[in-house]
Coordinates of C-alpha atoms and ligand atoms in Angstrom, one line a residue:
M1 CA -4.2 -9.7 31.4
N2 CA -2.4 -8.0 28.3
I3 CA -3.1 -9.0 24.9
N4 CA 0.2 -9.1 22.9
I5 CA 0.1 -9.8 19.4
L6 CA 3.2 -10.0 16.9
A7 CA 2.7 -9.3 13.6
I8 CA 4.7 -10.2 10.6
E9 CA 4.8 -8.6 7.1
S10 CA 6.8 -10.2 4.4
S11 CA 4.5 -10.1 1.2
C12 CA 6.8 -8.1 -1.2
D13 CA 10.3 -6.5 -0.6
D14 CA 9.9 -5.2 3.1
T15 CA 10.4 -7.3 6.2
S16 CA 8.4 -5.9 8.9
A17 CA 7.6 -7.0 12.5
S18 CA 5.3 -5.1 14.9
I19 CA 3.9 -5.5 18.4
I20 CA 0.3 -4.3 19.3
Q21 CA -0.6 -4.3 23.0
N22 CA -4.4 -4.4 23.8
G23 CA -5.1 -2.4 20.4
R24 CA -2.0 -0.1 21.0
I25 CA 0.9 -0.3 18.6
L26 CA 4.0 -0.7 20.7
S27 CA 6.7 -1.1 17.9
N28 CA 6.9 -1.1 13.9
C29 CA 10.1 -2.3 12.6
V30 CA 10.9 -2.4 8.7
A31 CA 14.0 -3.6 6.9
N32 CA 14.0 -2.3 3.3
Q33 CA 15.6 -4.2 0.6
A34 CA 17.9 -1.8 -1.4
A35 CA 19.1 -4.7 -3.6
H36 CA 16.0 -4.2 -6.0
Q37 CA 17.2 -0.9 -6.9
L38 CA 20.0 -2.6 -9.0
Y39 CA 17.6 -4.4 -11.1
G40 CA 14.9 -1.6 -11.6
G41 CA 12.2 -3.8 -9.8
V42 CA 11.6 -6.4 -7.3
V43 CA 13.3 -9.8 -8.0
P44 CA 11.2 -12.5 -6.1
E45 CA 14.2 -14.8 -5.5
V46 CA 16.2 -11.9 -4.2
A47 CA 13.3 -10.6 -2.0
S48 CA 12.8 -14.1 -0.5
R49 CA 16.4 -14.5 0.3
A50 CA 16.5 -11.1 2.0
H51 CA 13.4 -11.9 4.1
Q52 CA 15.1 -15.0 5.3
A53 CA 18.3 -12.8 6.3
N54 CA 15.8 -10.1 7.7
I55 CA 13.2 -11.8 9.6
I56 CA 14.8 -12.7 12.9
P57 CA 16.6 -9.4 13.6
V58 CA 13.4 -7.5 12.9
V59 CA 11.1 -9.6 15.0
D60 CA 13.8 -9.4 17.8
M61 CA 14.0 -5.6 17.3
S62 CA 10.2 -5.3 17.3
I63 CA 9.9 -7.2 20.7
K64 CA 12.8 -5.4 22.4
K65 CA 11.0 -2.1 21.4
A66 CA 8.0 -3.1 22.6
G67 CA 9.5 -3.7 25.9
I68 CA 8.4 -7.2 26.4
K69 CA 9.4 -10.8 25.9
K70 CA 8.6 -13.5 23.6
E71 CA 7.1 -15.4 26.3
D72 CA 4.5 -12.5 26.8
L73 CA 3.0 -12.9 23.5
T74 CA -0.5 -13.9 23.1
A75 CA -0.9 -14.6 19.4
I76 CA 0.9 -14.1 16.1
A77 CA -0.5 -12.4 13.2
F78 CA 1.0 -12.9 9.7
T79 CA 0.3 -11.6 6.2
R80 CA -1.0 -14.9 4.2
G81 CA -1.4 -12.8 0.9
P82 CA -1.8 -11.3 -1.6
G83 CA 1.9 -11.1 -2.4
L84 CA 5.0 -12.9 -4.0
M85 CA 4.8 -16.6 -3.1
G86 CA 8.4 -16.7 -2.2
S87 CA 8.1 -13.8 0.2
L88 CA 5.0 -14.7 1.9
I89 CA 6.4 -18.4 2.7
V90 CA 9.2 -16.9 4.7
G91 CA 6.6 -14.7 7.0
V92 CA 4.2 -17.5 7.0
S93 CA 6.8 -20.3 8.0
F94 CA 8.3 -18.3 10.5
A95 CA 5.0 -17.7 12.2
K96 CA 4.2 -21.2 12.3
G97 CA 7.5 -22.0 13.8
L98 CA 7.2 -19.3 16.6
A99 CA 3.6 -19.9 17.3
L100 CA 4.3 -23.8 17.8
S101 CA 7.4 -23.3 19.8
L102 CA 5.4 -20.9 22.2
N103 CA 1.9 -22.9 22.0
I104 CA 0.0 -19.7 20.9
P105 CA -2.7 -19.2 18.0
M106 CA -2.1 -17.9 14.7
I107 CA -4.2 -15.3 12.6
E108 CA -4.1 -14.6 9.1
V109 CA -4.1 -11.5 7.5
N110 CA -5.2 -10.2 4.0
H111 CA -2.7 -7.5 3.3
M112 CA -5.1 -5.4 1.3
M113 CA -7.5 -5.5 4.2
A114 CA -4.8 -4.4 6.5
H115 CA -3.8 -1.3 4.3
V116 CA -7.2 -0.2 5.1
L117 CA -7.3 -1.0 8.7
A118 CA -3.8 1.2 9.0
H119 CA -6.3 3.9 9.8
F120 CA -7.2 2.3 12.8
A121 CA -3.4 2.4 14.2
E122 CA -4.1 5.8 15.8
D123 CA -6.7 8.6 16.2
P124 CA -8.7 9.9 14.5
K125 CA -10.2 6.7 13.4
P126 CA -12.9 6.7 10.6
T127 CA -16.4 5.7 11.4
F128 CA -18.4 3.0 9.4
P129 CA -19.1 2.9 6.6
F130 CA -16.4 4.5 4.8
L131 CA -14.9 4.3 1.4
C132 CA -11.1 3.8 1.0
L133 CA -9.2 4.2 -2.2
T134 CA -6.2 1.5 -1.7
V135 CA -3.4 2.4 -4.1
S136 CA -0.2 0.4 -3.9
G137 CA 2.3 -1.3 -6.1
G138 CA 0.3 -4.1 -6.8
H139 CA -3.4 -2.9 -6.4
T140 CA -5.7 -0.1 -7.1
Q141 CA -9.1 -0.7 -5.4
I142 CA -12.1 1.5 -4.1
V143 CA -13.4 -0.5 -0.7
L144 CA -16.5 -0.1 0.9
V145 CA -15.6 -0.5 4.5
K146 CA -18.6 -1.8 6.4
S147 CA -17.0 -2.8 9.7
H148 CA -13.2 -3.9 10.7
L149 CA -13.6 -7.2 9.0
E150 CA -16.4 -6.6 6.6
M151 CA -15.1 -5.0 3.4
E152 CA -16.5 -4.9 -0.2
V153 CA -14.4 -4.1 -3.4
L154 CA -16.5 -1.6 -5.5
G155 CA -13.6 -1.0 -8.0
N156 CA -10.5 -2.4 -9.3
T157 CA -7.9 -1.9 -11.8
I158 CA -8.4 -3.8 -15.0
D159 CA -4.5 -3.7 -15.7
D160 CA -1.8 -2.0 -14.2
A161 CA -1.9 -0.5 -10.4
A162 CA -1.5 3.0 -9.8
G163 CA 2.0 2.5 -8.0
E164 CA 2.8 0.7 -11.3
A165 CA 1.8 3.6 -13.4
F166 CA 4.4 5.7 -11.3
D167 CA 7.0 3.3 -11.3
K168 CA 6.8 2.5 -15.0
S169 CA 6.4 6.0 -16.1
G170 CA 9.5 6.9 -13.9
K171 CA 11.4 4.1 -15.5
L172 CA 10.7 5.6 -18.9
L173 CA 12.2 8.9 -17.6
G174 CA 15.4 7.2 -16.4
L175 CA 14.4 7.3 -12.8
G176 CA 15.3 4.4 -10.2
Y177 CA 13.2 2.1 -8.5
P178 CA 10.8 2.6 -7.2
A179 CA 10.1 5.7 -9.1
G180 CA 6.9 6.7 -7.4
P181 CA 8.6 8.9 -4.5
L182 CA 11.0 10.4 -7.0
V183 CA 8.2 11.4 -9.5
D184 CA 6.5 13.0 -6.4
K185 CA 9.7 15.0 -5.7
Y186 CA 10.3 16.3 -9.2
A187 CA 6.5 17.0 -9.7
K188 CA 6.5 19.4 -6.6
L189 CA 9.0 21.7 -8.9
G190 CA 7.0 21.6 -12.1
K191 CA 3.7 22.4 -13.8
P192 CA 1.4 20.0 -15.6
V193 CA 1.7 21.5 -18.9
F194 CA 1.8 18.3 -21.0
P195 CA -1.6 16.6 -21.5
F196 CA -2.1 13.0 -21.1
T197 CA -5.8 11.9 -21.7
E198 CA -7.9 10.2 -19.1
P199 CA -8.9 6.9 -20.1
K200 CA -12.6 6.0 -20.3
V201 CA -13.5 2.8 -18.0
D202 CA -16.8 1.4 -16.9
G203 CA -18.1 2.0 -13.3
L204 CA -15.6 2.1 -10.4
N205 CA -12.8 0.3 -12.3
F206 CA -9.4 1.7 -13.3
S207 CA -7.0 1.5 -16.1
F208 CA -3.4 3.0 -16.3
S209 CA -1.8 0.9 -19.0
G210 CA -2.9 3.3 -21.8
L211 CA -1.3 6.2 -19.8
K212 CA 1.8 4.4 -19.8
T213 CA 1.7 4.0 -23.5
S214 CA 0.8 7.5 -24.4
I215 CA 3.7 8.6 -22.0
L216 CA 6.0 6.3 -24.0
Y217 CA 4.9 7.9 -27.4
F218 CA 4.9 11.3 -26.4
L219 CA 8.6 10.6 -25.0
R220 CA 9.7 9.1 -28.3
R221 CA 8.3 11.9 -30.3
E222 CA 9.8 14.7 -28.5
L223 CA 13.2 12.9 -28.1
K224 CA 13.4 12.7 -31.9
T225 CA 14.0 16.5 -32.3
N226 CA 15.3 17.0 -28.7
P227 CA 17.5 14.6 -27.3
D228 CA 17.6 16.5 -24.0
F229 CA 13.9 16.7 -23.8
I230 CA 13.5 14.7 -20.6
K231 CA 16.6 16.3 -18.8
N232 CA 15.3 19.8 -19.7
N233 CA 11.6 18.9 -18.9
L234 CA 11.8 16.6 -16.0
N235 CA 10.1 18.4 -13.4
D236 CA 7.0 19.3 -15.8
I237 CA 6.8 15.7 -17.1
C238 CA 6.6 14.2 -13.7
A239 CA 3.9 17.2 -12.8
S240 CA 1.9 16.1 -16.0
I241 CA 2.1 12.3 -15.0
Q242 CA 1.3 12.8 -11.5
T243 CA -1.6 15.3 -12.0
R244 CA -3.1 12.9 -14.4
I245 CA -2.8 9.6 -12.1
I246 CA -4.4 11.6 -9.3
S247 CA -7.3 12.9 -11.6
I248 CA -8.1 9.3 -12.6
L249 CA -8.2 8.4 -8.9
I250 CA -10.1 11.2 -7.6
N251 CA -12.7 11.3 -10.5
K252 CA -13.5 7.4 -9.5
L253 CA -13.6 8.2 -5.7
K254 CA -16.3 11.2 -6.7
K255 CA -18.2 8.6 -8.6
A256 CA -18.1 6.3 -5.6
T257 CA -19.2 8.8 -3.1
I258 CA -22.3 9.7 -5.4
Q259 CA -23.1 6.1 -6.0
T260 CA -23.0 4.9 -2.3
G261 CA -24.0 8.4 -0.6
I262 CA -20.9 8.0 1.5
K263 CA -19.0 10.9 2.2
Q264 CA -16.4 9.5 4.6
V265 CA -13.2 9.0 2.3
A266 CA -9.9 7.4 3.3
I267 CA -6.7 6.6 1.2
A268 CA -4.3 3.8 1.9
G269 CA -1.4 2.0 0.5
G270 CA 2.0 3.1 -0.8
V271 CA 0.7 5.7 -3.3
S272 CA -1.0 7.4 -0.4
A273 CA 2.2 8.7 0.5
N274 CA 2.1 11.0 -2.8
S275 CA 2.1 14.6 -1.7
G276 CA -0.1 15.5 -4.7
L277 CA -2.8 13.0 -4.0
R278 CA -2.9 13.7 -0.2
A279 CA -3.3 17.5 -1.0
T280 CA -5.9 16.9 -3.8
L281 CA -7.9 14.6 -1.6
T282 CA -7.9 17.1 1.2
E283 CA -9.0 20.0 -1.3
T284 CA -11.6 17.8 -2.8
G285 CA -13.1 16.8 0.6
K286 CA -13.4 20.4 1.4
E287 CA -15.1 21.3 -1.8
L288 CA -17.6 18.4 -1.4
G289 CA -18.4 18.1 2.2
W290 CA -16.1 14.9 2.6
T291 CA -14.5 13.8 5.9
T292 CA -11.2 12.6 4.7
Y293 CA -8.7 10.4 6.3
I294 CA -4.9 10.3 5.3
P295 CA -2.5 7.8 7.0
R296 CA 0.9 9.1 8.5
F297 CA 3.5 8.1 6.1
E298 CA 5.0 5.1 8.0
Y299 CA 1.4 3.6 7.7
C300 CA 1.3 4.1 4.0
T301 CA 4.0 2.0 2.5
D302 CA 4.1 -1.9 3.7
N303 CA 4.6 -2.3 7.4
A304 CA 3.5 -4.7 9.9
A305 CA 1.7 -2.3 12.2
M306 CA -1.3 -2.5 9.7
I307 CA -1.1 -6.4 10.1
A308 CA -1.1 -6.1 13.8
V309 CA -4.2 -3.9 14.0
T310 CA -6.1 -6.3 11.5
G311 CA -4.7 -9.3 13.6
Y312 CA -6.0 -7.6 16.8
Y313 CA -9.6 -7.1 15.4
K314 CA -9.5 -10.9 14.2
Y315 CA -8.3 -11.9 17.7
L316 CA -11.1 -10.2 19.3
A317 CA -13.5 -11.9 16.8
G318 CA -11.8 -15.4 17.6
E319 CA -10.7 -16.0 14.1
F320 CA -7.7 -18.1 14.1
V321 CA -5.9 -20.3 11.7
G322 CA -4.1 -23.8 12.4
Q323 CA -0.6 -25.0 11.4
D324 CA -2.0 -26.4 8.0
V325 CA -2.3 -22.8 6.8
V326 CA -0.4 -22.0 3.4
P327 CA 0.4 -18.6 1.7
M328 CA -2.0 -17.4 -0.9
A329 CA -0.5 -15.0 -3.7
R330 CA -3.7 -14.1 -5.1
M331 CA -5.8 -13.7 -2.0
K332 CA -9.0 -11.6 -2.2
I333 CA -10.8 -9.3 0.3
Ligands
KG4_1 O1 1.9 -0.6 -0.5 P1 3.2 -0.5 -1.1 O2 4.5 -0.3 -0.1 O3 3.6 -2.1 -1.3 C1 2.7 -2.8 -2.0 O4 1.9 -3.4 -1.5 O5 2.9 -2.8 -3.3 O6 3.3 0.3 -2.4 C2 4.4 0.6 -3.1 C3 3.9 1.5 -4.1 C4 5.4 1.5 -5.2 O7 4.7 1.6 -6.6 C5 5.8 3.2 -5.0 O8 6.4 3.6 -6.1 C6 4.6 3.7 -4.5 O9 4.0 2.9 -3.6 N1 4.9 4.9 -3.7 C7 4.6 6.2 -4.3 C8 5.1 7.2 -3.3 N2 5.7 6.4 -2.3 C9 5.5 5.0 -2.6 N3 4.1 6.7 -5.3 C10 4.0 8.0 -5.6 N4 4.5 8.9 -4.9 C11 4.9 8.5 -3.5 N5 5.4 9.4 -2.8
ZN2 ZN1 1.1 -3.0 0.3

């Protein structure tokens, strides 16, 4: 009999549903929420309401695309956290309702664990143990991955996440939300001629708030004498910001490989879509003899396929939850 798992992701501003059959992804549907662009960031109440509007069509579409019927489902996996409470609650409640009506078990998934396991959505799959740099809008972590369901966080950000560093710097430049992909686009056309210093942070932890402040002061100074400074230098400013963020990330990864002796290195999360980070990881890997793993774009930013993969491994391990499960905004790996 086929194992068909429906997975639901609603932790932030993307509503996504996916079907995995016997460990193979059959569908991965995502509804993005454009409304937040108006506000320059995710507005939790708006996100929650949009999830409510999107969840049924997105789940329907994922089931149709997979070529199955809802009665064929074996289990439902859902993101329990971390994320925005009002967003999580929509996915969790929907999963509970559907699981109850179909009389099938539920599987809770940690969103950050799922970003790592996105690497198991297709080949080549990393072998254990490996290191994963998970860089998203809310997190920046170096994770030691011992097995599918056994992970240890070796380093964390002590303030902003890497994605926030991209988004907040981009906002200072007048770019729309999320600014990360735009900084990436303009950086490709520029050179990293403006020096922003690398913060000194202990161990494998990260800090990005100092970078944001130094960009702010730098722009204020330059704009005083040249009001068109940003307009005339946008590509070079973006290249400078991006290069610094990447060097902060890669230097800590280098440190982690030395500390652990592990040379299998993966990246995951929304910022792993960054072309500069992808290229630098590949180059560094070649130079230092690492085997590197970079997810396909659709598996970098938030998606339910990664929830489905994690749900599948948890299904095999017999890890289910009951109807009393509640969302956890600050869920840890
Ligand atoms: O993983 P994700 O989709 O959502 C969270 O779990 O937070 O990550 C979103 C983050 C945003 O900060 C966005 O600006 C960033 O990923 N991002 C990028 C790129 N694409 C998405 N940052 C830099 N370059 C990109 N190409
Ligand atoms: Zn995410």
